[in-house]
Amino acid sequence: MKALIACEYSGIVREAFKNKGWDATSCDLLPTEIPGKHYQGDVFDIINDSFDLMIAFPPCTFLAVSANRHVPNNPERWQKQVDALKFVYELMHAKINHIAIENPVGVISSFIRKPDQIIHPYYFGDNIPKKTCLWLKDLPLLKYSLEDNLFEIRTSVEPEFIEYNSSKTKSGKSKYSVFGKLGKGRGKERSKFHQGIANAMAEQWTQYILNKKI
């Protein structure tokens, strides 16, 4: 089975699927950080190469909610958001049987459709609270445990926050994710996908697709 991991330079998801026996290829404009099968270039150069599954991580720079404040009265920014939405739409409608699109909460929900699932990395063992939206085509929702009695193995962990004093809240205290420690200018590191979700995708979606082939 062939998997395309689109807009991924880290190799994290590619390697998770490779470990499950897939012929997995990552694709990004950047070189891969983990040696492996990687196409450096435009994903639409290879998107029709008979892949059974595509998982795509389109850049969220012009798609995230945080980007909206820059759009009004800024035609250039507006055009970039339109182009980003068109890119997502074309990925969603690729001729691949199984597709997952990942992005944070943003304008995809407003202009294309709402996500099928919203998860956090801490649901799958990484202690990061970060809303992660998934738009799915013929793939099941990812299963996870937030209760000890749901599965034999508890997959979730407690999210880590940093608390700081703030005059903006009634309590005088606010908290933000450990992601905040990365700060501005560290978008590349903040955008890296988390191993726990990658492993869950590889485990659960491989089993689903194999069962469909029986």
Short mmCIF file of C-alpha atoms in Angstrom, two decimals:
data_model
loop_
_atom_site.label_atom_id
_atom_site.label_comp_id
_atom_site.label_asym_id
_atom_site.label_seq_id
_atom_site.Cartn_x
_atom_site.Cartn_y
_atom_site.Cartn_z
CA MET A 1 0.00 0.00 0.00
CA LYS A 2 1.20 3.48 -0.86
CA ALA A 3 0.87 6.51 1.41
CA LEU A 4 1.56 10.14 0.60
CA ILE A 5 2.34 12.38 3.55
CA ALA A 6 1.88 15.81 2.03
CA CYS A 7 3.44 19.02 3.36
CA GLU A 8 5.65 17.12 5.82
CA TYR A 9 9.37 17.79 6.15
CA SER A 10 9.86 16.20 9.58
CA GLY A 11 9.31 12.61 8.40
CA ILE A 12 7.47 11.75 11.63
CA VAL A 13 4.21 10.56 10.06
CA ARG A 14 5.99 9.02 7.06
CA GLU A 15 8.12 6.84 9.32
CA ALA A 16 5.13 5.82 11.47
CA PHE A 17 3.41 4.45 8.36
CA LYS A 18 6.61 2.95 7.01
CA ASN A 19 6.91 1.01 10.28
CA LYS A 20 3.46 -0.45 9.57
CA GLY A 21 4.60 -1.79 6.21
CA TRP A 22 3.53 1.08 3.95
CA ASP A 23 5.44 2.38 0.97
CA ALA A 24 5.30 5.88 2.44
CA THR A 25 6.51 9.06 0.74
CA SER A 26 6.64 12.48 2.36
CA CYS A 27 6.52 15.64 0.27
CA ASP A 28 7.37 19.25 1.07
CA LEU A 29 9.15 22.26 -0.36
CA LEU A 30 11.73 21.71 2.38
CA PRO A 31 14.11 18.72 2.57
CA THR A 32 13.24 15.92 4.95
CA GLU A 33 14.77 16.03 8.43
CA ILE A 34 14.73 12.23 8.79
CA PRO A 35 16.38 10.29 5.95
CA GLY A 36 13.75 8.45 3.98
CA LYS A 37 11.56 8.48 0.88
CA HIS A 38 10.87 12.16 0.29
CA TYR A 39 9.90 14.31 -2.69
CA GLN A 40 11.08 17.91 -2.36
CA GLY A 41 8.75 19.96 -4.49
CA ASP A 42 5.09 20.61 -5.31
CA VAL A 43 2.77 17.90 -3.97
CA PHE A 44 0.67 18.11 -7.15
CA ASP A 45 3.66 16.81 -9.09
CA ILE A 46 3.11 13.38 -7.54
CA ILE A 47 -0.42 13.39 -6.12
CA ASN A 48 -1.76 11.18 -8.94
CA ASP A 49 0.88 8.46 -8.52
CA SER A 50 -1.62 5.78 -7.39
CA PHE A 51 -1.56 6.43 -3.65
CA ASP A 52 -4.02 4.54 -1.43
CA LEU A 53 -3.86 7.10 1.37
CA MET A 54 -2.90 10.75 1.74
CA ILE A 55 -2.38 12.62 4.99
CA ALA A 56 -1.81 16.31 4.37
CA PHE A 57 -0.60 19.11 6.63
CA PRO A 58 -1.19 22.30 4.61
CA PRO A 59 0.65 25.34 6.03
CA CYS A 60 -1.60 27.18 8.46
CA THR A 61 -0.01 30.65 8.12
CA PHE A 62 -3.01 32.05 6.24
CA LEU A 63 -5.59 29.53 7.51
CA ALA A 64 -5.41 29.77 11.29
CA VAL A 65 -7.81 31.94 13.30
CA SER A 66 -4.86 34.04 14.43
CA ALA A 67 -4.31 35.12 10.81
CA ASN A 68 -7.76 36.66 10.43
CA ARG A 69 -6.85 39.93 12.11
CA HIS A 70 -4.44 40.67 9.27
CA VAL A 71 -6.98 40.18 6.46
CA PRO A 72 -9.29 43.26 6.66
CA ASN A 73 -8.13 46.10 4.40
CA ASN A 74 -5.20 43.99 3.24
CA PRO A 75 -5.87 42.71 -0.31
CA GLU A 76 -2.54 40.91 -0.51
CA ARG A 77 -3.22 39.01 2.70
CA TRP A 78 -6.76 38.24 1.57
CA GLN A 79 -5.47 36.77 -1.70
CA LYS A 80 -2.99 34.59 0.17
CA GLN A 81 -5.81 33.26 2.34
CA VAL A 82 -7.90 32.52 -0.76
CA ASP A 83 -4.94 30.70 -2.34
CA ALA A 84 -4.40 28.69 0.85
CA LEU A 85 -8.07 27.66 0.93
CA LYS A 86 -7.91 26.66 -2.74
CA PHE A 87 -4.86 24.51 -1.97
CA VAL A 88 -6.75 22.74 0.83
CA TYR A 89 -9.82 22.24 -1.36
CA GLU A 90 -7.74 20.64 -4.10
CA LEU A 91 -6.06 18.32 -1.58
CA MET A 92 -9.46 17.29 -0.19
CA HIS A 93 -10.71 16.44 -3.68
CA ALA A 94 -7.67 14.51 -4.85
CA LYS A 95 -8.41 11.16 -6.51
CA ILE A 96 -7.19 9.13 -3.53
CA ASN A 97 -9.49 6.75 -1.70
CA HIS A 98 -8.50 7.67 1.86
CA ILE A 99 -7.61 11.24 2.82
CA ALA A 100 -6.94 13.13 6.05
CA ILE A 101 -6.27 16.87 6.20
CA GLU A 102 -4.81 18.30 9.43
CA ASN A 103 -4.88 21.93 10.54
CA PRO A 104 -5.50 24.01 13.65
CA VAL A 105 -8.85 25.73 14.20
CA GLY A 106 -9.23 28.22 11.37
CA VAL A 107 -11.00 29.36 8.24
CA ILE A 108 -11.27 25.93 6.60
CA SER A 109 -14.28 25.31 8.85
CA SER A 110 -15.96 28.53 7.68
CA PHE A 111 -15.23 28.44 3.96
CA ILE A 112 -15.02 24.72 3.10
CA ARG A 113 -16.53 22.55 5.83
CA LYS A 114 -16.29 21.78 9.52
CA PRO A 115 -13.75 19.14 10.62
CA ASP A 116 -14.80 15.59 11.31
CA GLN A 117 -12.79 15.47 14.54
CA ILE A 118 -10.92 17.79 16.89
CA ILE A 119 -8.22 16.25 19.07
CA HIS A 120 -5.28 17.32 21.23
CA PRO A 121 -1.78 15.79 21.32
CA TYR A 122 -2.24 15.02 25.02
CA TYR A 123 -5.06 12.61 24.07
CA PHE A 124 -2.34 10.39 22.62
CA GLY A 125 0.48 10.67 25.15
CA ASP A 126 2.15 14.01 24.36
CA ASN A 127 1.48 16.59 27.07
CA ILE A 128 0.59 19.40 24.66
CA PRO A 129 -2.84 21.06 24.64
CA LYS A 130 -3.28 22.10 21.00
CA LYS A 131 -6.56 21.84 19.12
CA THR A 132 -5.92 19.75 16.05
CA CYS A 133 -8.66 19.46 13.43
CA LEU A 134 -9.01 16.51 11.07
CA TRP A 135 -11.01 16.47 7.84
CA LEU A 136 -11.47 12.86 6.78
CA LYS A 137 -12.44 10.98 3.62
CA ASP A 138 -13.25 7.30 4.18
CA LEU A 139 -11.23 7.12 7.38
CA PRO A 140 -12.57 6.51 10.90
CA LEU A 141 -12.27 8.95 13.77
CA LEU A 142 -9.17 8.30 15.85
CA LYS A 143 -9.88 6.45 19.07
CA TYR A 144 -8.30 7.55 22.32
CA SER A 145 -8.89 7.20 26.04
CA LEU A 146 -9.62 10.02 28.45
CA GLU A 147 -11.04 7.58 30.99
CA ASP A 148 -9.07 4.77 32.61
CA ASN A 149 -11.87 2.25 32.14
CA LEU A 150 -12.36 2.70 28.38
CA PHE A 151 -9.30 0.73 27.29
CA GLU A 152 -6.75 -1.50 28.94
CA ILE A 153 -4.10 1.13 28.26
CA ARG A 154 -4.72 4.77 29.08
CA THR A 155 -3.47 6.77 26.11
CA SER A 156 -3.99 10.28 27.40
CA VAL A 157 -1.79 12.30 29.74
CA GLU A 158 -2.38 15.53 31.60
CA PRO A 159 -1.67 18.60 29.45
CA GLU A 160 1.11 20.88 30.59
CA PHE A 161 0.40 24.57 31.00
CA ILE A 162 2.51 27.46 32.24
CA GLU A 163 0.72 29.87 34.56
CA TYR A 164 1.58 33.53 34.65
CA ASN A 165 0.14 36.70 36.16
CA SER A 166 -2.14 38.74 33.94
CA SER A 167 -4.26 41.81 34.40
CA LYS A 168 -6.56 40.62 31.61
CA THR A 169 -8.33 37.98 33.69
CA LYS A 170 -10.54 38.33 36.75
CA SER A 171 -8.36 35.94 38.71
CA GLY A 172 -5.20 37.78 37.73
CA LYS A 173 -3.75 34.54 36.41
CA SER A 174 -3.69 33.08 32.92
CA LYS A 175 -2.10 30.01 31.47
CA TYR A 176 -0.80 29.03 28.09
CA SER A 177 0.51 25.84 26.58
CA VAL A 178 4.12 24.76 26.86
CA PHE A 179 4.05 25.48 23.14
CA GLY A 180 4.25 29.12 24.14
CA LYS A 181 7.82 28.57 25.31
CA LEU A 182 8.90 28.33 21.69
CA GLY A 183 7.91 31.95 21.08
CA LYS A 184 7.82 33.99 17.90
CA GLY A 185 9.97 33.00 14.98
CA ARG A 186 9.83 29.32 15.92
CA GLY A 187 6.93 28.38 13.69
CA LYS A 188 8.82 25.51 12.07
CA GLU A 189 9.24 23.78 15.43
CA ARG A 190 5.70 24.58 16.55
CA SER A 191 4.32 23.08 13.34
CA LYS A 192 5.98 19.69 13.81
CA PHE A 193 3.48 16.90 14.26
CA HIS A 194 3.35 14.89 17.46
CA GLN A 195 4.49 11.29 17.62
CA GLY A 196 1.50 10.02 19.61
CA ILE A 197 -1.05 11.12 17.01
CA ALA A 198 1.20 9.87 14.18
CA ASN A 199 1.37 6.44 15.82
CA ALA A 200 -2.40 6.37 16.33
CA MET A 201 -2.99 7.27 12.68
CA ALA A 202 -0.62 4.56 11.49
CA GLU A 203 -2.03 1.90 13.80
CA GLN A 204 -5.74 2.58 13.46
CA TRP A 205 -5.98 3.65 9.84
CA THR A 206 -3.74 0.83 8.60
CA GLN A 207 -6.03 -1.67 10.30
CA TYR A 208 -9.13 0.02 8.87
CA ILE A 209 -7.81 0.03 5.29
CA LEU A 210 -6.55 -3.55 5.53
CA ASN A 211 -9.96 -4.70 6.79
CA LYS A 212 -11.66 -2.96 3.85
CA LYS A 213 -9.46 -4.88 1.44
CA ILE A 214 -10.47 -8.27 2.88
#
